[in-house]
Amino acid sequence: NAGVTQTPKFRVLKTGQSMTLLCAQDMNHEYMYWYRQDPGMGLRLIHYSVGEGTTAKGEVPDGYNVSRLKKQNFLLGLESAAPSQTSVYFCASSYGGLKVVDTEAFFGQGTRLTVV
Amino acid sequence: KNQVEQSPQSLIILEGKNCTLQCNYTVSPFSNLRWYKQDTGRGPVSLTIMTFSENTKSNGRYTATLDADTKQSSLHITASQLSDSASYICVVHAPGYSSASKIIFGSGTRLSIRP
């Protein structure tokens, strides 16, 4: 039972390069999220999706784009990487229903991205 | 502004001792509050969830409390073990149909257990 899988686990980019982070979940969850985690700060929401074909901006969306072409996959793109995007990125998914138990988020193992 | 503040930022205790982590929030309206445990290099994992009507809930050596009137929660760890070394994150959910953007994370408490 894989849960939420992120690819890659580590990446070093040069300023201006582009890349795509892949998130895959096998729990048939409707909601998927991309967060970044920086030292001393809480997880901050970049973008999220409430279902296949939908995306929405979170708290810190600038410099990122996302796509949800398939329910199980949520892609995060950096078109032109900047040193300020050096961070650990976490993907998460949740059932998305209205019940309290549906709010539990399941996280991937994270992607450590360094932009030099 | 909806906020979740945790204290202390970091804590070091000896193995076998107890400790209590604090979470204060200003999120309103309030749906539920979760405590997550994040091991180094891993994603957070849910430990417990508290709803508006619940005061105390236990999960093994972890006991969470909630005072919805004062908007405070605590996570008490009993008889700490080395494996408890992790960051503990308080997460508050505000209700709403599209609740994906209404999840507010605290910055976490980094707990270190020393042998």
XYZ file of C-alpha atoms in Angstrom:
231
model
C 0.000 0.000 0.000
C 2.040 2.960 -1.297
C -0.125 5.880 -0.067
C 1.372 9.130 -1.374
C 4.547 8.922 -3.438
C 6.650 11.891 -4.481
C 9.248 11.948 -7.242
C 12.107 12.882 -7.037
C 13.306 12.834 -3.421
C 16.200 15.231 -3.992
C 17.044 17.724 -6.713
C 19.533 20.509 -7.287
C 18.631 23.140 -9.875
C 20.433 26.115 -11.269
C 18.667 29.473 -11.197
C 16.382 29.761 -14.192
C 16.003 26.036 -14.810
C 12.624 24.390 -14.812
C 11.404 21.154 -13.304
C 8.290 19.205 -12.413
C 7.597 17.410 -9.156
C 5.264 14.449 -9.389
C 2.850 13.331 -6.698
C 0.875 10.109 -6.972
C -1.699 8.713 -4.543
C -3.450 5.361 -4.619
C -6.161 6.043 -2.021
C -8.746 7.445 -4.437
C -8.630 10.791 -2.643
C -10.362 13.791 -4.154
C -8.236 16.498 -2.578
C -4.527 16.931 -3.228
C -2.162 19.611 -1.996
C 1.333 20.923 -2.485
C 3.099 22.495 0.502
C 6.519 23.898 1.100
C 8.264 23.665 4.464
C 10.999 26.078 5.454
C 12.979 26.143 8.713
C 11.048 27.756 11.554
C 7.878 28.060 9.527
C 4.802 25.935 9.281
C 3.785 24.123 6.168
C 2.545 26.668 3.644
C 0.044 25.772 0.976
C 1.204 26.448 -2.576
C -1.661 25.069 -4.676
C -4.376 22.538 -4.169
C -6.936 20.569 -6.102
C -10.410 19.462 -5.063
C -10.816 17.002 -7.903
C -9.588 15.860 -11.299
C -9.194 18.790 -13.664
C -9.377 21.425 -10.919
C -6.662 23.523 -9.314
C -6.630 26.521 -7.016
C -4.073 28.868 -5.504
C -2.990 28.537 -1.925
C -1.065 30.870 0.333
C 2.202 31.083 -1.677
C 1.430 30.279 -5.357
C 3.799 32.687 -7.116
C 6.448 30.993 -9.242
C 4.620 27.649 -9.302
C 2.083 26.004 -11.544
C 0.127 22.796 -11.095
C -1.943 20.344 -13.059
C -4.357 17.561 -12.111
C -5.084 15.722 -15.344
C -5.672 12.427 -13.546
C -7.283 11.967 -10.163
C -4.296 10.091 -8.768
C -1.616 12.548 -9.913
C -0.836 16.134 -8.965
C 2.100 17.842 -10.651
C 3.966 20.891 -9.367
C 5.996 22.875 -11.875
C 8.683 25.487 -11.454
C 9.103 27.357 -14.731
C 12.142 29.407 -13.778
C 13.650 28.334 -10.476
C 14.908 30.942 -8.014
C 17.045 30.497 -4.864
C 13.997 31.547 -2.790
C 12.347 28.312 -3.901
C 14.934 26.248 -2.070
C 12.761 24.268 0.313
C 11.313 20.895 1.177
C 8.143 20.238 -0.778
C 5.409 17.973 0.504
C 2.479 16.591 -1.373
C -0.593 15.472 0.544
C -4.004 14.070 -0.200
C -7.252 13.708 1.688
C -10.666 12.240 1.083
C -12.201 15.677 0.910
C -15.579 14.839 2.324
C -17.430 16.953 4.822
C -17.033 14.534 7.732
C -14.397 15.342 10.321
C -12.614 12.058 9.702
C -12.278 13.013 6.051
C -9.985 15.915 6.873
C -6.962 13.750 7.649
C -4.163 14.555 5.222
C -1.753 11.849 4.134
C 1.661 13.145 3.215
C 4.395 12.002 0.894
C 7.982 11.693 2.060
C 8.979 15.092 0.712
C 11.258 16.450 -2.015
C 14.306 18.426 -0.983
C 14.955 21.037 -3.641
C 18.021 23.268 -3.732
C 18.281 26.113 -6.213
C 21.789 27.477 -6.657
C -6.102 36.554 10.548
C -6.385 32.844 11.317
C -3.289 31.718 13.142
C -1.964 28.692 14.961
C 0.876 29.231 17.392
C 2.824 26.473 19.085
C 5.111 26.512 22.079
C 7.812 25.815 22.848
C 9.619 25.930 19.506
C 11.960 23.214 20.716
C 12.234 20.993 23.742
C 14.830 18.539 25.033
C 13.915 16.010 27.699
C 15.398 12.820 29.090
C 14.042 9.449 28.085
C 11.257 8.340 30.384
C 10.157 11.866 31.308
C 6.809 13.415 30.461
C 6.249 16.589 28.478
C 3.444 18.831 27.269
C 3.289 20.742 24.020
C 0.998 23.722 23.588
C -1.091 24.992 20.690
C -3.060 28.251 20.685
C -5.241 29.178 17.744
C -7.349 32.075 16.598
C -9.129 30.195 13.808
C -12.825 30.969 13.757
C -15.095 29.312 13.023
C -13.493 26.070 14.101
C -14.110 22.559 12.852
C -11.427 20.333 14.280
C -7.820 20.225 15.404
C -5.261 17.573 14.610
C -1.864 16.823 16.007
C 0.650 15.449 13.515
C 4.017 13.850 14.195
C 6.795 14.485 11.684
C 9.897 12.346 11.900
C 13.073 13.821 10.425
C 13.058 13.478 6.659
C 9.478 12.218 6.532
C 6.047 13.652 5.950
C 3.700 14.395 8.869
C 1.450 11.635 10.154
C -1.784 12.245 12.044
C -1.695 11.323 15.742
C -5.092 12.436 16.942
C -8.055 14.615 16.051
C -10.131 16.766 18.359
C -13.560 18.103 17.510
C -15.370 20.992 19.128
C -17.183 18.781 21.612
C -14.180 16.750 22.744
C -12.018 17.692 25.718
C -9.553 14.826 25.941
C -8.450 12.016 23.682
C -5.696 9.473 24.140
C -3.658 7.496 21.632
C -1.300 5.254 23.567
C 1.188 7.457 25.412
C -0.154 10.566 23.678
C -3.017 12.515 25.238
C -4.485 15.552 23.524
C -6.719 18.095 25.224
C -8.848 20.840 23.782
C -10.419 23.901 25.366
C -12.564 25.390 22.621
C -13.509 28.369 24.815
C -9.935 29.554 25.268
C -8.843 28.151 21.878
C -6.056 26.093 23.357
C -4.900 22.530 22.841
C -2.124 20.514 24.371
C -0.379 17.266 23.563
C 0.958 15.376 26.561
C 3.516 12.626 26.052
C 3.936 10.150 28.881
C 7.077 8.116 29.586
C 8.902 9.450 26.548
C 10.891 7.140 24.307
C 13.726 7.854 21.902
C 11.313 7.252 19.030
C 9.257 10.242 20.190
C 12.000 12.542 18.882
C 10.225 14.423 16.108
C 8.402 17.623 15.266
C 4.829 17.850 16.458
C 2.536 19.995 14.378
C -0.827 21.393 15.400
C -3.268 21.796 12.512
C -6.619 23.547 12.731
C -9.430 23.107 10.216
C -12.028 25.736 9.563
C -15.343 24.412 8.224
C -16.562 24.979 4.739
C -17.480 23.112 1.591
C -14.155 23.793 -0.053
C -12.110 23.303 3.052
C -8.851 22.607 1.250
C -7.670 26.157 1.766
C -8.938 26.357 5.327
C -6.268 24.181 6.878
C -3.927 26.209 9.073
C -0.640 24.712 10.198
C 1.367 25.675 13.239
C 5.148 25.904 12.853
C 5.654 22.884 15.076
C 7.547 21.955 18.234
C 10.773 20.067 17.747
C 11.083 17.481 20.521
C 14.381 15.736 21.249
C 14.564 12.802 23.647
C 17.963 12.196 25.197
C 18.955 8.764 26.575
